[in-house]
Amino acid sequence: MTLTASSSPAVELSGISKRFGAVVANDGVDLVLRRGSVHAVMGENGAGKSTLMSILFGLVTPDSGQIRVDGSPVTFSSPLDAIAAGLGMVHQHFRLFESMTVAANVVFGAEPRRLGLVDRRAAEARVRELGERYGLEIDPRARVSQLSVGERQRVEILKALHRDATILILDEPTAVLTPGEVSSLFAVIRRAADSGTTVVLVTHKINEVLSVSDEVTVLRDGRVTGRFSTGDTSGAELVHAMTGRDVLEVSNQGDVTPGATVLRVRDAVVSEGGVERVGNISFDVRAGEIVGIAGVSGNGQHEVVEAILGTRSLARGSVELQGADVTGWSVRDRRAHGVAVIPEDRRGEGSAITMTIAENLTLGHHRTAPIGANRGIRRGWISLRAQRARSRELIEQFDIRTPSGQHTAGSLSGGNAQKVVIARELSYGAPLLVAEQPTQGVDVGAIEAIHGRLLDYRTAGGAVLLVSHEISELLALADRVLVMLSGEIVAELSRAEATSASIGAAMSGATAPTATATTNTTTPATGVRR
Amino acid sequence: MQILELSFVAAVLLAATPVLFASLAGALSAQVGVFNIALEGQMLWGAFSAVAASYYTGSAWAGVFTAIVSTAVFSLALAVGAARWKADPIVIAIGSNLFALGITGFLMRVLFDVSGSFSPRGLQGLEKMRWLEGIPVIGPIFAGQTPLVPLALVLIVAVGLWLKFSPRGLRLRGVGEHPEAASSLGINVSGYQFWVTIAAGALCGIAGAQLSLGNVTVFTENMTAGRGWIAVAAVMLVAGRPLWLPVACLGFGAAEALGFRLQGVGAPQQLTDAAPYAITLLVLVATRIRFPARRASISTESTP
Amino acid sequence: ASAGGNAEAGGDATEASLILITPTAIGSNNFLQLASDGAEEAADKYNASLDVYESEDPASIQQNLDAAIREKPDVIIGVSFSVLDQFTEAAIDYPDQQFLLIDTSAEEPTENLTAAVFKEYEATYLTGVEAGLLTEKNNIGVVASLDTPFLHRWVDPFFAGAQSVNPDVTTGAQYVGGDNPFGDQARSKAQAQILADAGADYIQAAASGGNLGVFEAASENSVAAFGVDTNQCLDSPGNVVDNAIKRVDVALVESVGDILDGTTGGFASYGLAEGGVSLTGLEEGVADSQCLIADHPDVIEQVTAIRDQIIAGDIVVEDPLTAG
Amino acid sequence: MSAPPEPQVLRHPLVRLARVAVRHPVVVPVGAVVIAVLIGAVIIAAAGLDPLTAYAAVLSGAFDPDTLDYTVSVWAFICGMALVAAIPLRMGEFNLGGNGQLVLGGLAAAVVAGQSGLPPLLAVPVAILAAAVLAGAFGAISAPLATRFGIPIIISTLLLSPVAVAVVSYLLRFQIGEKGAAVAQTDRFPESARMWALGDLSYTNVGLIIVILLMVAYWLVDSRTAVGFELRVVGANRRFGAYGGVRVGRLALGAMAASGAVAGIVGAIITLSAPYRLTDGALLSPGYTFAGLAAALLAGGRPALIPVTAVLFTVLQVGGAAMERSADVPRQLSDVLQGVVIVVLALRTVVDNRRSGEKGAR
Ligand SMILES: Nc1ncnc2c1ncn2[C@@H]1O[C@H](COP(=O)(O)OP(=O)(O)OP(=O)(O)O)[C@@H](O)[C@H]1O
Ligand SMILES: Nc1ncnc2c1ncn2[C@@H]1O[C@H](COP(=O)(O)OP(=O)(O)OP(=O)(O)O)[C@@H](O)[C@H]1O
Ligand SMILES: [Mg+2]
Ligand SMILES: [Mg+2]
């Protein structure tokens, strides 16, 4: 289905190809962005969206293909060229100077000057003026370090607008926003589009696409698998274009009856710099059940996980593991007592990229048999043979793609790196498993495998706490879903009650299911890559 | 022992000036995210090249100039290694400090055929600002000093303000705080790091020149004798606020001068030697207790 | 070991061999420099070969000593107290090897262990006298490298001498210390400045390489300094009054000569009487020594008198070392 | 995630060349040494001297059978001080306070040894133990300073060291020093409290055995024990360690204590060896601390490499003096060479890190 030209193309990408080693990130991609339109680009993890955007913004040079801006061909060797050509990009991760003011961040690199100095007054005026024009009000003098995630994103957008961007690229802008922030962001996007700005929106979320975009291009494995005008398409159609099939198979049959309580959190409060990140929450997780925690990231879920593991201390409240109050315990003791954690940040927290895969698989097992020993004469010693054997076994079991366990973890692809973390944590056989965004950044096949393992874990009598942004993931796996919003549990839904409508509503703080949420009850479980 | 006398102030300023220049170098490096502990060696090289040039040309200012240029060159290893190749600046610095110690002594032997110290008759030192004599407060403090002494103070304030208010200053600080962010806005991060490291070298050159042609007129083996390390500590102390450097360095100078004077009232030299270091450490601890926010404001993390 | 032939100079082939061992690198340590100069003179005089072994620490002193013994030179010369242990033992273990100690001596020396010690304190006493006579502010001081017993030979006698002629003179001592006590002119200058600020107008410099710093301070204040070991007036004309000179060369040449002639053992002490120490001002050619003392014939007169009393034994200058 | 632009370092010719280099860990140090030796040769030649004679003198000076005994003893001390640097280095920390810890060890040993009366079999062990405890405790101070007050260990060790040195030389001068001596030093220790000899060797004694045992211990701990593993994990990624249950604070405390203790033991060994007394400054003047640090850096903290790299710096140190004696090349050249080795090494390792880091990008 093609579109009837409504307005002239602001940007035309034709035949863009890019490969990284063996991976073909983009393969002959054509993309046409019409001036003043909101163009959504969709696709699973690794489909090539970010790469395409990076190429458009001059961060990556394509192997082949051509870019036209306003009809005339251009070649971007650096973001500078792209900026000069009127493009602006808001990255998946913010790139802000925390210690500086909003104004400083906005004008950085293109400062208004007076007498050769940064004209702060002009800078602040500029921020206010842009703010009013696009509905991005924010205090120019505020320190970024004091801003909320949503406000920070406004600063990012202002940075682009300050450089007179007429083509705005937003790469997964909503992944980290609260529903409220999402809707106000969409308002900004619409306003920008109506005033002639061309907006490219990269996202996984069907409902967002349907609610804000004019046109949609879907990528799979680096190829374009569909172009739609939002008006005459449906969620199901888009999903099919993205995945090439219908929703995933593995799902929780609710066939296990929960046993004893393994984790008991009571009146937990986590505060940071005076701000309450987690406000007084209580919940249990029992053996043989998967409890999901839904919520847009940044609503305290991560802090809860840290508090359970012990890398962060509670301001108030208590954590009980298998009946023992572990509130004051060290991470080491808690792990020994029976908790395993799949962390959100696998590179920064879940692994040491300069060490070997075998060593990465060893941490946490190094004081217990078979690799280590916690009593007897071998206490404190490590058996390298056992270490090698174990890594061979896990690499095999979890199908980690690597020549050998003696290669560095840094040499692994994102998905395989994640498998190393999961393999290590699952192999503790701990009574409690906390899985935080376990499928982020891994491909569909792996997602299914991981989901399968989580279900087996629970079936084997383990207690699982699953933290995810992905409603669908929770629907597929969880026996119960807790919804967190700004540090508090705002809803607890049984399997029966839990629908993407009800969860979405609770996540956004609304009471009734929202219109957009109901339209797609079948979002595939594509984890948000962060 | 007289603390409040202007002569004491002058003594403190004199002792502190080389450290001031060096610490400014360190602070600038820190601003762009390079942990620079090569100050000691670069200062030593600066001191040597200053004396050598002054000896050959017969002009102290030629010495200063040479020190600036040659020390900037000397710092290339660190600049290329740390900025361009992302090598571990600490290891490079330790190496180049050792190198400086060796090469200066070596050259003193092969060029001038002396060991220990080199102060040929007629070696030109920087002239003092005698013309200031007679001016009330200013006179007693600065008349006995070289022009480099006030320059150090002026320079630090200028750089501090430049960092804060000039576009390049803003960008420079950005480079240190969040390199990716800066480069995504088209700033050449490693370029900034490179040139700042070179500039730091030049500053260490001045520091050395002031030491060997200002504080005295002679070059002695290992004459920096730990001053560069004190500068590093000063950088830690001010935690990215260059405008505070004078306070830190003068504080050190005061500690040293005070230590000297304590000998006058019978304090054993062995212990007064330790005063500056002990005091610096105590102040570090105190400031950390006072402003915990500044903790680990400079990361020395490194995996060899 | 060859007792070494009679000492006629001249002739290409060296007739004797000397090895000098210093306790630390000579670096900017005047005293060690002086010793090696003296050794060179001796080598010239007796047409001997000379090797200088610089040590770093006790272990390397031992190592250099062993190396020297393997060389079987006619005389192994050790400088300063720091080599005493090693030399005393070596002398016992190698009775056929001749050893010479400069500036220190063993309690019960063997026949093959000769020693030459200096009475620096006698000379420093005299510079003290000059200071005491010259000072107008009745305030004098000393800047020494380190606060060690040995270096007090340049501190206590200086004050004693001054007080002997000027009872109400006040005194102050400053020690350089730091990472480089024998060479840090910046610190020695600052120390001298402190004395000047405290009102001293005459300062004895005993800071080895650091003396230059003291002289600079002198030139920048209304202060005059005293040098040591050699005529340092030449290093900073107009700022140095006089020097407590020490004829290590003389001592070395004589002792080596004696040993080569076969008269060994015991120890010679070089004081004012023996002409081993003196003042520039008491020697010939004061006039063109560039020393300020040249302008004070009266002072020179009195000092000469006191020198004679010391030689005569009417005045006994106390050695800070033995005084404990 | 967007693809980062290819870092220009990969295009650098030197790097391309280096990427071909073999992967074995020894290759890097060796290469560094070779390059350093060449640079050194250039410097010597530039000074109008003959590089070959100079280097020949260095080697013959170091390996002359007559002095081998001495060379080995120096090697032992450098190995010891290399351990001092290596242990914290393994967890990414720098201990630049070796001097202070060294002299405190000497002090403790001297005080114990001075108290004659201890039976021969006890005196030496007790002295060494005391040294280890005192110096270890002193080294450990830096850990809480880092964890509680965020003062980097590299800074606190640096500032603490001169304080310890000053205190020791004060005590030597005014409290425990020998009366009537011209320099500050203790009395000679009684026979009973002297380092046990090895055969009739005059420099090398049982101290060598002790140091070797220490190195073996470090090698075992590093490669075969949980603590060693945790050290390396924290060195590689602090957050990963904390998440994995490593008590980083305690680990740092232990590492610094061990590091200081080793320094103390080395100080004790030197002090209890000939001439059997503690002399002010004698422990520092040979510069074992920095030679050790250099050796540790060159070995990247790897236990197996330290004895090897230590040989290099021993040769430079011992041979340097010989070179000066016989080839008239100033001994400072050995410092020059050491410096060059370290710098070149730092640049070389980058290339290696780059290689793995670049794989890590995908
Ligand atoms: N710098 C790189 N080096 C190697 N491979 C890369 C690099 N950047 C991306 N890739 C690979 O290219 C493919 C496309 O990556 P890209 O980031 O464009 O996917 P994406 O659609 O943005 O995924 P996500 O939805 O998770 O953001 C993936 O297989 C990824 O592993
Ligand atoms: N209007 C503006 N335009 C550009 N940059 C600004 C503006 N206002 C502040 N900045 C920058 O934001 C940062 C904080 O500004 P501010 O003037 O508050 O500095 P500061 O708080 O005084 O810094 P410090 O307190 O650390 O000395 C500085 O980097 C400053 O350069
Ligand atoms: Mg992406
Ligand atoms: Mg402010």
Coordinates of N, CA and C and ligand atoms in Angstrom, one line a residue, chain A residues 50 92 171-172, chain D residues 1, ligand 3:
Chain A
S50 N 18.2 2.1 14.9 CA 19.2 3.1 15.4 C 20.3 3.3 14.4
Q92 N 18.9 7.6 22.3 CA 18.2 6.7 23.2 C 18.7 7.0 24.7
D171 N 15.0 8.8 18.9 CA 15.2 7.3 19.0 C 14.6 6.8 20.3
E172 N 13.6 6.1 20.2 CA 12.9 5.5 21.4 C 12.8 6.5 22.5
Chain D
M1 N 21.0 1.3 20.3 CA 22.3 2.0 20.4 C 22.9 2.3 19.1
Ligands
MG3 MG 18.1 1.3 18.8

